[in-house]
């Protein structure tokens, strides 16, 4: 069926150093994609070594520039989501940092990301905790970084996208956010399953996950987590996936779900108007 509304990928990476960058955006746009939230890649994957607060800006600026190029080829637009990948703590500890010193540096990176939100052009902050086993000191330090991200997001008035371990119940995490003044509706679980509790799920765009999310009846968004790595083409999912899944939903008669994913939930979480920014 014909559809001329917005199609948003809630979590995608662009790599202007090693990857396809704008070429991947053109592929997304060619099959009907209109809007992107572009997450900065881990600093080390962009060749950026972080040892002090200002070092984070190099990776952030590369992502901002990639987003500007992306917007030029989209019928809608792209926004940067900037922050500190939670696996950085392991990188730093391996280089000799204590967990506490790594925490402090990562919190400083979150502060820089908050500046990009308050001063423009970033839309939201990314944070989280390792999705792999770590010792107690690293786990505790990672949770402190995440709580700091909630605090700064509340101050600058934006959402937080979380990269965490798998699982379903993250209600404790959204409790931490609300204790710091950030509504749980502005906490997003990246790479969410269909039964995520607490944050708003950003569901990986696989058909069984989407069907499960619709069964739950809660607001959700869709993502590919495309990582733009030439050594892993198409990982995690390729940039065409969300537009194709949107077409699949429409053909199955799920117009309400499409509006939830691409219009209503992004407006609620991020304060963006994906309809008004079409053709703008």
PDB file of C-alpha atoms in Angstrom:
ATOM      1  CA  UNK A   1       0.000   0.000   0.000  1.00  0.00           C
ATOM      2  CA  UNK A   2       1.037   3.595  -0.500  1.00  0.00           C
ATOM      3  CA  UNK A   3       2.508   5.367   2.515  1.00  0.00           C
ATOM      4  CA  UNK A   4       3.923   8.874   2.569  1.00  0.00           C
ATOM      5  CA  UNK A   5       4.486   9.254   6.308  1.00  0.00           C
ATOM      6  CA  UNK A   6       7.701   9.237   8.324  1.00  0.00           C
ATOM      7  CA  UNK A   7       9.905   6.179   8.853  1.00  0.00           C
ATOM      8  CA  UNK A   8      12.345   6.498  11.756  1.00  0.00           C
ATOM      9  CA  UNK A   9      15.264   4.232  12.641  1.00  0.00           C
ATOM     10  CA  UNK A  10      15.754   4.921  16.351  1.00  0.00           C
ATOM     11  CA  UNK A  11      19.331   3.612  16.648  1.00  0.00           C
ATOM     12  CA  UNK A  12      21.828   3.492  13.804  1.00  0.00           C
ATOM     13  CA  UNK A  13      25.551   4.205  13.567  1.00  0.00           C
ATOM     14  CA  UNK A  14      27.481   5.963  10.834  1.00  0.00           C
ATOM     15  CA  UNK A  15      31.233   5.670  10.547  1.00  0.00           C
ATOM     16  CA  UNK A  16      32.762   8.556   8.581  1.00  0.00           C
ATOM     17  CA  UNK A  17      36.268   7.190   9.191  1.00  0.00           C
ATOM     18  CA  UNK A  18      36.020   3.532   8.158  1.00  0.00           C
ATOM     19  CA  UNK A  19      32.452   2.900   7.012  1.00  0.00           C
ATOM     20  CA  UNK A  20      29.913   3.646   4.300  1.00  0.00           C
ATOM     21  CA  UNK A  21      28.621   6.789   6.021  1.00  0.00           C
ATOM     22  CA  UNK A  22      26.252   8.698   3.702  1.00  0.00           C
ATOM     23  CA  UNK A  23      26.047   5.797   1.259  1.00  0.00           C
ATOM     24  CA  UNK A  24      24.222   3.798   3.956  1.00  0.00           C
ATOM     25  CA  UNK A  25      21.829   6.704   4.490  1.00  0.00           C
ATOM     26  CA  UNK A  26      21.070   6.821   0.773  1.00  0.00           C
ATOM     27  CA  UNK A  27      20.245   3.101   0.925  1.00  0.00           C
ATOM     28  CA  UNK A  28      17.855   3.788   3.830  1.00  0.00           C
ATOM     29  CA  UNK A  29      16.221   6.676   1.966  1.00  0.00           C
ATOM     30  CA  UNK A  30      15.871   4.740  -1.302  1.00  0.00           C
ATOM     31  CA  UNK A  31      13.461   2.271   0.324  1.00  0.00           C
ATOM     32  CA  UNK A  32      11.387   4.905   2.137  1.00  0.00           C
ATOM     33  CA  UNK A  33      13.372   5.795   5.252  1.00  0.00           C
ATOM     34  CA  UNK A  34      12.977   9.426   6.274  1.00  0.00           C
ATOM     35  CA  UNK A  35      14.393   9.993   9.779  1.00  0.00           C
ATOM     36  CA  UNK A  36      17.402   8.708  11.712  1.00  0.00           C
ATOM     37  CA  UNK A  37      18.776   8.853  15.219  1.00  0.00           C
ATOM     38  CA  UNK A  38      22.521   8.457  14.751  1.00  0.00           C
ATOM     39  CA  UNK A  39      24.515   7.242  17.745  1.00  0.00           C
ATOM     40  CA  UNK A  40      28.219   8.029  17.967  1.00  0.00           C
ATOM     41  CA  UNK A  41      30.303   4.900  17.623  1.00  0.00           C
ATOM     42  CA  UNK A  42      32.661   3.898  20.428  1.00  0.00           C
ATOM     43  CA  UNK A  43      35.593   6.305  20.518  1.00  0.00           C
ATOM     44  CA  UNK A  44      38.193   3.621  19.829  1.00  0.00           C
ATOM     45  CA  UNK A  45      36.407   2.442  16.679  1.00  0.00           C
ATOM     46  CA  UNK A  46      36.836   5.956  15.273  1.00  0.00           C
ATOM     47  CA  UNK A  47      40.525   6.018  16.168  1.00  0.00           C
ATOM     48  CA  UNK A  48      39.985   8.389  19.103  1.00  0.00           C
ATOM     49  CA  UNK A  49      41.874   7.709  22.341  1.00  0.00           C
ATOM     50  CA  UNK A  50      40.207   9.267  25.352  1.00  0.00           C
ATOM     51  CA  UNK A  51      42.254  10.388  28.345  1.00  0.00           C
ATOM     52  CA  UNK A  52      40.617  13.649  29.304  1.00  0.00           C
ATOM     53  CA  UNK A  53      37.294  15.421  29.065  1.00  0.00           C
ATOM     54  CA  UNK A  54      37.887  17.311  25.838  1.00  0.00           C
ATOM     55  CA  UNK A  55      38.981  14.180  23.971  1.00  0.00           C
ATOM     56  CA  UNK A  56      35.333  13.140  23.638  1.00  0.00           C
ATOM     57  CA  UNK A  57      34.626  16.059  21.325  1.00  0.00           C
ATOM     58  CA  UNK A  58      36.512  14.530  18.402  1.00  0.00           C
ATOM     59  CA  UNK A  59      34.193  11.542  18.147  1.00  0.00           C
ATOM     60  CA  UNK A  60      31.129  13.686  18.814  1.00  0.00           C
ATOM     61  CA  UNK A  61      32.092  16.157  16.083  1.00  0.00           C
ATOM     62  CA  UNK A  62      32.629  13.347  13.578  1.00  0.00           C
ATOM     63  CA  UNK A  63      29.107  12.102  14.320  1.00  0.00           C
ATOM     64  CA  UNK A  64      27.564  15.568  14.107  1.00  0.00           C
ATOM     65  CA  UNK A  65      29.165  16.070  10.681  1.00  0.00           C
ATOM     66  CA  UNK A  66      27.886  12.671   9.535  1.00  0.00           C
ATOM     67  CA  UNK A  67      24.383  13.643  10.679  1.00  0.00           C
ATOM     68  CA  UNK A  68      24.539  16.889   8.720  1.00  0.00           C
ATOM     69  CA  UNK A  69      25.420  14.959   5.564  1.00  0.00           C
ATOM     70  CA  UNK A  70      22.659  12.432   6.295  1.00  0.00           C
ATOM     71  CA  UNK A  71      20.038  15.153   6.614  1.00  0.00           C
ATOM     72  CA  UNK A  72      20.954  16.443   3.156  1.00  0.00           C
ATOM     73  CA  UNK A  73      19.821  13.167   1.539  1.00  0.00           C
ATOM     74  CA  UNK A  74      16.742  12.432   3.673  1.00  0.00           C
ATOM     75  CA  UNK A  75      13.174  13.569   3.028  1.00  0.00           C
ATOM     76  CA  UNK A  76      13.037  14.127   6.787  1.00  0.00           C
ATOM     77  CA  UNK A  77      16.139  14.622   8.887  1.00  0.00           C
ATOM     78  CA  UNK A  78      18.649  12.992  11.205  1.00  0.00           C
ATOM     79  CA  UNK A  79      19.595  13.825  14.785  1.00  0.00           C
ATOM     80  CA  UNK A  80      22.733  12.962  16.768  1.00  0.00           C
ATOM     81  CA  UNK A  81      22.499  11.023  20.016  1.00  0.00           C
ATOM     82  CA  UNK A  82      25.818  11.456  21.794  1.00  0.00           C
ATOM     83  CA  UNK A  83      27.403   9.888  24.831  1.00  0.00           C
ATOM     84  CA  UNK A  84      29.859   7.367  26.172  1.00  0.00           C
ATOM     85  CA  UNK A  85      29.743   3.722  25.186  1.00  0.00           C
ATOM     86  CA  UNK A  86      29.600   1.651  28.399  1.00  0.00           C
ATOM     87  CA  UNK A  87      32.365  -0.676  27.161  1.00  0.00           C
ATOM     88  CA  UNK A  88      34.806   2.227  27.416  1.00  0.00           C
ATOM     89  CA  UNK A  89      35.204   1.396  31.089  1.00  0.00           C
ATOM     90  CA  UNK A  90      36.806  -1.930  30.178  1.00  0.00           C
ATOM     91  CA  UNK A  91      39.074  -0.235  27.656  1.00  0.00           C
ATOM     92  CA  UNK A  92      40.221   2.211  30.323  1.00  0.00           C
ATOM     93  CA  UNK A  93      40.714  -0.415  33.021  1.00  0.00           C
ATOM     94  CA  UNK A  94      42.778  -2.480  30.596  1.00  0.00           C
ATOM     95  CA  UNK A  95      44.948   0.605  30.079  1.00  0.00           C
ATOM     96  CA  UNK A  96      45.580   0.930  33.810  1.00  0.00           C
ATOM     97  CA  UNK A  97      42.733   3.092  35.075  1.00  0.00           C
ATOM     98  CA  UNK A  98      40.997   2.169  38.298  1.00  0.00           C
ATOM     99  CA  UNK A  99      37.253   1.640  37.981  1.00  0.00           C
ATOM    100  CA  UNK A 100      36.709   4.888  39.890  1.00  0.00           C
ATOM    101  CA  UNK A 101      39.040   6.899  37.644  1.00  0.00           C
ATOM    102  CA  UNK A 102      37.381   5.426  34.550  1.00  0.00           C
ATOM    103  CA  UNK A 103      33.983   6.349  36.008  1.00  0.00           C
ATOM    104  CA  UNK A 104      35.057   9.949  36.520  1.00  0.00           C
ATOM    105  CA  UNK A 105      36.360  10.269  32.962  1.00  0.00           C
ATOM    106  CA  UNK A 106      33.192   8.743  31.528  1.00  0.00           C
ATOM    107  CA  UNK A 107      31.032  11.080  33.608  1.00  0.00           C
ATOM    108  CA  UNK A 108      33.049  13.950  32.160  1.00  0.00           C
ATOM    109  CA  UNK A 109      32.210  12.603  28.691  1.00  0.00           C
ATOM    110  CA  UNK A 110      28.528  12.598  29.616  1.00  0.00           C
ATOM    111  CA  UNK A 111      28.909  16.233  30.679  1.00  0.00           C
ATOM    112  CA  UNK A 112      30.301  17.080  27.246  1.00  0.00           C
ATOM    113  CA  UNK A 113      27.416  15.244  25.568  1.00  0.00           C
ATOM    114  CA  UNK A 114      24.974  17.257  27.693  1.00  0.00           C
ATOM    115  CA  UNK A 115      26.601  20.422  26.356  1.00  0.00           C
ATOM    116  CA  UNK A 116      25.906  19.250  22.803  1.00  0.00           C
ATOM    117  CA  UNK A 117      22.259  18.827  23.801  1.00  0.00           C
ATOM    118  CA  UNK A 118      21.863  22.138  25.618  1.00  0.00           C
ATOM    119  CA  UNK A 119      23.773  24.143  22.985  1.00  0.00           C
ATOM    120  CA  UNK A 120      22.735  22.009  20.003  1.00  0.00           C
ATOM    121  CA  UNK A 121      22.856  19.977  17.837  1.00  0.00           C
ATOM    122  CA  UNK A 122      22.385  16.722  19.801  1.00  0.00           C
ATOM    123  CA  UNK A 123      18.904  15.421  20.562  1.00  0.00           C
ATOM    124  CA  UNK A 124      19.646  12.986  23.393  1.00  0.00           C
ATOM    125  CA  UNK A 125      22.358  11.314  25.485  1.00  0.00           C
ATOM    126  CA  UNK A 126      23.525   7.728  25.304  1.00  0.00           C
ATOM    127  CA  UNK A 127      24.805   5.787  28.305  1.00  0.00           C
ATOM    128  CA  UNK A 128      24.369   2.391  29.933  1.00  0.00           C
ATOM    129  CA  UNK A 129      26.410  -0.402  31.441  1.00  0.00           C
ATOM    130  CA  UNK A 130      28.354  -3.391  30.065  1.00  0.00           C
ATOM    131  CA  UNK A 131      26.375  -6.147  28.387  1.00  0.00           C
ATOM    132  CA  UNK A 132      29.059  -8.690  29.381  1.00  0.00           C
ATOM    133  CA  UNK A 133      30.357  -9.980  32.708  1.00  0.00           C
ATOM    134  CA  UNK A 134      32.504  -7.535  34.702  1.00  0.00           C
ATOM    135  CA  UNK A 135      33.722  -7.430  38.282  1.00  0.00           C
ATOM    136  CA  UNK A 136      31.765  -5.685  41.005  1.00  0.00           C
ATOM    137  CA  UNK A 137      33.868  -2.518  40.987  1.00  0.00           C
ATOM    138  CA  UNK A 138      33.356  -2.011  37.256  1.00  0.00           C
ATOM    139  CA  UNK A 139      29.628  -2.801  37.530  1.00  0.00           C
ATOM    140  CA  UNK A 140      29.141  -0.310  40.356  1.00  0.00           C
ATOM    141  CA  UNK A 141      31.141   2.358  38.544  1.00  0.00           C
ATOM    142  CA  UNK A 142      29.117   1.778  35.367  1.00  0.00           C
ATOM    143  CA  UNK A 143      25.846   2.211  37.239  1.00  0.00           C
ATOM    144  CA  UNK A 144      27.159   5.479  38.653  1.00  0.00           C
ATOM    145  CA  UNK A 145      27.929   6.707  35.134  1.00  0.00           C
ATOM    146  CA  UNK A 146      24.420   5.790  34.026  1.00  0.00           C
ATOM    147  CA  UNK A 147      22.835   7.564  36.977  1.00  0.00           C
ATOM    148  CA  UNK A 148      24.959  10.623  36.180  1.00  0.00           C
ATOM    149  CA  UNK A 149      23.603  10.523  32.627  1.00  0.00           C
ATOM    150  CA  UNK A 150      20.049  10.564  34.000  1.00  0.00           C
ATOM    151  CA  UNK A 151      20.887  13.554  36.169  1.00  0.00           C
ATOM    152  CA  UNK A 152      22.425  15.526  33.310  1.00  0.00           C
ATOM    153  CA  UNK A 153      19.589  14.596  30.928  1.00  0.00           C
ATOM    154  CA  UNK A 154      17.063  15.874  33.452  1.00  0.00           C
ATOM    155  CA  UNK A 155      19.003  19.136  33.688  1.00  0.00           C
ATOM    156  CA  UNK A 156      19.139  19.734  29.933  1.00  0.00           C
ATOM    157  CA  UNK A 157      15.705  18.266  29.197  1.00  0.00           C
ATOM    158  CA  UNK A 158      16.430  15.289  26.963  1.00  0.00           C
ATOM    159  CA  UNK A 159      16.043  11.532  26.741  1.00  0.00           C
ATOM    160  CA  UNK A 160      18.679   8.884  27.433  1.00  0.00           C
ATOM    161  CA  UNK A 161      19.241   5.856  25.228  1.00  0.00           C
ATOM    162  CA  UNK A 162      20.630   2.901  27.163  1.00  0.00           C
ATOM    163  CA  UNK A 163      23.048   0.230  25.972  1.00  0.00           C
ATOM    164  CA  UNK A 164      22.867  -2.523  28.608  1.00  0.00           C
ATOM    165  CA  UNK A 165      22.834  -6.240  29.200  1.00  0.00           C
ATOM    166  CA  UNK A 166      19.916  -8.272  27.938  1.00  0.00           C
ATOM    167  CA  UNK A 167      16.842  -8.969  29.997  1.00  0.00           C
ATOM    168  CA  UNK A 168      13.284  -7.808  30.478  1.00  0.00           C
ATOM    169  CA  UNK A 169      12.895  -6.014  33.818  1.00  0.00           C
ATOM    170  CA  UNK A 170      14.699  -2.680  33.974  1.00  0.00           C
ATOM    171  CA  UNK A 171      12.244  -1.009  36.346  1.00  0.00           C
ATOM    172  CA  UNK A 172      15.034  -0.334  38.865  1.00  0.00           C
ATOM    173  CA  UNK A 173      16.859   1.647  36.193  1.00  0.00           C
ATOM    174  CA  UNK A 174      13.836   3.812  35.429  1.00  0.00           C
ATOM    175  CA  UNK A 175      13.355   4.300  39.175  1.00  0.00           C
ATOM    176  CA  UNK A 176      16.905   5.697  39.295  1.00  0.00           C
ATOM    177  CA  UNK A 177      16.045   8.037  36.435  1.00  0.00           C
ATOM    178  CA  UNK A 178      12.899   9.339  38.102  1.00  0.00           C
ATOM    179  CA  UNK A 179      14.755   9.859  41.385  1.00  0.00           C
ATOM    180  CA  UNK A 180      17.018  12.237  39.433  1.00  0.00           C
ATOM    181  CA  UNK A 181      14.164  14.074  37.764  1.00  0.00           C
ATOM    182  CA  UNK A 182      14.075  12.246  34.427  1.00  0.00           C
ATOM    183  CA  UNK A 183      10.673  10.762  33.554  1.00  0.00           C
ATOM    184  CA  UNK A 184      10.737   7.071  32.707  1.00  0.00           C
ATOM    185  CA  UNK A 185       9.124   7.965  29.373  1.00  0.00           C
ATOM    186  CA  UNK A 186      12.443   9.557  28.438  1.00  0.00           C
ATOM    187  CA  UNK A 187      14.501   6.426  29.132  1.00  0.00           C
ATOM    188  CA  UNK A 188      14.919   4.206  26.068  1.00  0.00           C
ATOM    189  CA  UNK A 189      16.226   0.638  26.072  1.00  0.00           C
ATOM    190  CA  UNK A 190      18.265   0.164  22.904  1.00  0.00           C
ATOM    191  CA  UNK A 191      18.167  -3.335  21.370  1.00  0.00           C
ATOM    192  CA  UNK A 192      15.082  -4.143  23.400  1.00  0.00           C
ATOM    193  CA  UNK A 193      13.120  -7.326  23.304  1.00  0.00           C
ATOM    194  CA  UNK A 194       9.360  -7.336  23.080  1.00  0.00           C
ATOM    195  CA  UNK A 195       8.776  -7.683  26.837  1.00  0.00           C
ATOM    196  CA  UNK A 196      11.001  -4.911  28.198  1.00  0.00           C
ATOM    197  CA  UNK A 197       9.668  -3.421  31.441  1.00  0.00           C
ATOM    198  CA  UNK A 198      10.612   0.063  32.632  1.00  0.00           C
ATOM    199  CA  UNK A 199      12.169   1.982  29.737  1.00  0.00           C
ATOM    200  CA  UNK A 200      10.535   2.623  26.389  1.00  0.00           C
ATOM    201  CA  UNK A 201      11.651  -0.264  24.159  1.00  0.00           C
ATOM    202  CA  UNK A 202      13.587   0.448  20.983  1.00  0.00           C
ATOM    203  CA  UNK A 203      12.889  -2.923  19.436  1.00  0.00           C
ATOM    204  CA  UNK A 204      15.348  -4.576  17.091  1.00  0.00           C
ATOM    205  CA  UNK A 205      13.509  -4.742  13.758  1.00  0.00           C
ATOM    206  CA  UNK A 206      13.027  -8.493  13.451  1.00  0.00           C
ATOM    207  CA  UNK A 207       9.529  -9.718  12.708  1.00  0.00           C
ATOM    208  CA  UNK A 208       9.052 -11.897  15.833  1.00  0.00           C
ATOM    209  CA  UNK A 209      10.262  -9.050  18.075  1.00  0.00           C
ATOM    210  CA  UNK A 210       7.911  -6.578  16.399  1.00  0.00           C
ATOM    211  CA  UNK A 211       4.949  -8.952  16.703  1.00  0.00           C
ATOM    212  CA  UNK A 212       5.771  -9.457  20.381  1.00  0.00           C
ATOM    213  CA  UNK A 213       5.992  -5.719  20.990  1.00  0.00           C
ATOM    214  CA  UNK A 214       2.581  -5.159  19.410  1.00  0.00           C
ATOM    215  CA  UNK A 215       1.103  -7.881  21.619  1.00  0.00           C
ATOM    216  CA  UNK A 216       2.336  -6.012  24.704  1.00  0.00           C
ATOM    217  CA  UNK A 217       0.335  -2.947  23.672  1.00  0.00           C
ATOM    218  CA  UNK A 218       2.981  -0.499  24.907  1.00  0.00           C
ATOM    219  CA  UNK A 219       4.593   2.366  22.966  1.00  0.00           C
ATOM    220  CA  UNK A 220       7.765   1.280  21.200  1.00  0.00           C
ATOM    221  CA  UNK A 221      10.135   2.265  18.403  1.00  0.00           C
ATOM    222  CA  UNK A 222      12.174   0.309  15.863  1.00  0.00           C
ATOM    223  CA  UNK A 223      15.897   0.175  15.224  1.00  0.00           C
ATOM    224  CA  UNK A 224      18.507  -1.683  13.214  1.00  0.00           C
ATOM    225  CA  UNK A 225      21.617  -0.992  15.323  1.00  0.00           C
ATOM    226  CA  UNK A 226      23.412  -0.856  11.968  1.00  0.00           C
ATOM    227  CA  UNK A 227      27.085  -0.483  12.938  1.00  0.00           C
ATOM    228  CA  UNK A 228      28.576   0.628   9.592  1.00  0.00           C
ATOM    229  CA  UNK A 229      31.571  -1.677   9.858  1.00  0.00           C
ATOM    230  CA  UNK A 230      33.126  -2.770   6.528  1.00  0.00           C
ATOM    231  CA  UNK A 231      34.275  -5.997   8.188  1.00  0.00           C
ATOM    232  CA  UNK A 232      30.681  -6.795   9.210  1.00  0.00           C
ATOM    233  CA  UNK A 233      28.455  -5.544   6.376  1.00  0.00           C
ATOM    234  CA  UNK A 234      24.808  -5.439   7.347  1.00  0.00           C
ATOM    235  CA  UNK A 235      25.461  -5.937  11.061  1.00  0.00           C
ATOM    236  CA  UNK A 236      23.450  -5.840  13.219  1.00  0.00           C
ATOM    237  CA  UNK A 237      20.703  -5.251  10.649  1.00  0.00           C
ATOM    238  CA  UNK A 238      21.129  -3.410   7.367  1.00  0.00           C
ATOM    239  CA  UNK A 239      19.873   0.155   6.842  1.00  0.00           C
ATOM    240  CA  UNK A 240      16.966  -0.979   4.633  1.00  0.00           C
ATOM    241  CA  UNK A 241      15.403  -3.038   7.405  1.00  0.00           C
ATOM    242  CA  UNK A 242      13.176  -0.545   9.227  1.00  0.00           C
ATOM    243  CA  UNK A 243      11.553   0.792   6.031  1.00  0.00           C
ATOM    244  CA  UNK A 244      10.949  -2.770   4.869  1.00  0.00           C
ATOM    245  CA  UNK A 245       9.450  -3.795   8.217  1.00  0.00           C
ATOM    246  CA  UNK A 246       7.247  -0.698   8.077  1.00  0.00           C
ATOM    247  CA  UNK A 247       5.937  -1.767   4.672  1.00  0.00           C
ATOM    248  CA  UNK A 248       5.340  -5.274   6.067  1.00  0.00           C
ATOM    249  CA  UNK A 249       3.321  -3.797   8.945  1.00  0.00           C
ATOM    250  CA  UNK A 250       1.244  -1.691   6.594  1.00  0.00           C
ATOM    251  CA  UNK A 251       0.537  -4.632   4.286  1.00  0.00           C
ATOM    252  CA  UNK A 252      -0.680  -6.568   7.336  1.00  0.00           C
ATOM    253  CA  UNK A 253      -3.069  -3.759   8.267  1.00  0.00           C
ATOM    254  CA  UNK A 254      -1.142  -2.407  11.262  1.00  0.00           C
ATOM    255  CA  UNK A 255      -1.432   1.290  10.445  1.00  0.00           C
ATOM    256  CA  UNK A 256      -1.897   2.130  14.134  1.00  0.00           C
ATOM    257  CA  UNK A 257       1.361   0.395  15.049  1.00  0.00           C
ATOM    258  CA  UNK A 258       3.197   2.298  12.298  1.00  0.00           C
ATOM    259  CA  UNK A 259       1.921   5.588  13.694  1.00  0.00           C
ATOM    260  CA  UNK A 260       2.934   4.546  17.217  1.00  0.00           C
ATOM    261  CA  UNK A 261       6.459   3.626  16.106  1.00  0.00           C
ATOM    262  CA  UNK A 262       7.232   6.521  13.799  1.00  0.00           C
ATOM    263  CA  UNK A 263       5.153   9.451  15.075  1.00  0.00           C
ATOM    264  CA  UNK A 264       3.648   9.171  18.534  1.00  0.00           C
ATOM    265  CA  UNK A 265       6.439   7.479  20.490  1.00  0.00           C
ATOM    266  CA  UNK A 266       9.271   9.669  19.094  1.00  0.00           C
ATOM    267  CA  UNK A 267       7.185  12.736  19.961  1.00  0.00           C
ATOM    268  CA  UNK A 268       6.590  11.482  23.504  1.00  0.00           C
ATOM    269  CA  UNK A 269      10.185  10.435  24.148  1.00  0.00           C
ATOM    270  CA  UNK A 270      12.260  12.994  22.284  1.00  0.00           C
ATOM    271  CA  UNK A 271       9.846  15.865  21.638  1.00  0.00           C
ATOM    272  CA  UNK A 272      10.352  15.596  17.867  1.00  0.00           C
ATOM    273  CA  UNK A 273       7.714  15.970  15.170  1.00  0.00           C
ATOM    274  CA  UNK A 274       8.530  13.485  12.435  1.00  0.00           C
ATOM    275  CA  UNK A 275       5.552  14.587  10.349  1.00  0.00           C
ATOM    276  CA  UNK A 276       6.318  18.307  10.417  1.00  0.00           C
ATOM    277  CA  UNK A 277       9.954  17.632   9.483  1.00  0.00           C
ATOM    278  CA  UNK A 278       9.048  15.685   6.345  1.00  0.00           C
ATOM    279  CA  UNK A 279      10.126  17.704   3.334  1.00  0.00           C
ATOM    280  CA  UNK A 280      11.297  20.530   5.576  1.00  0.00           C
TER     281      UNK A 280
END
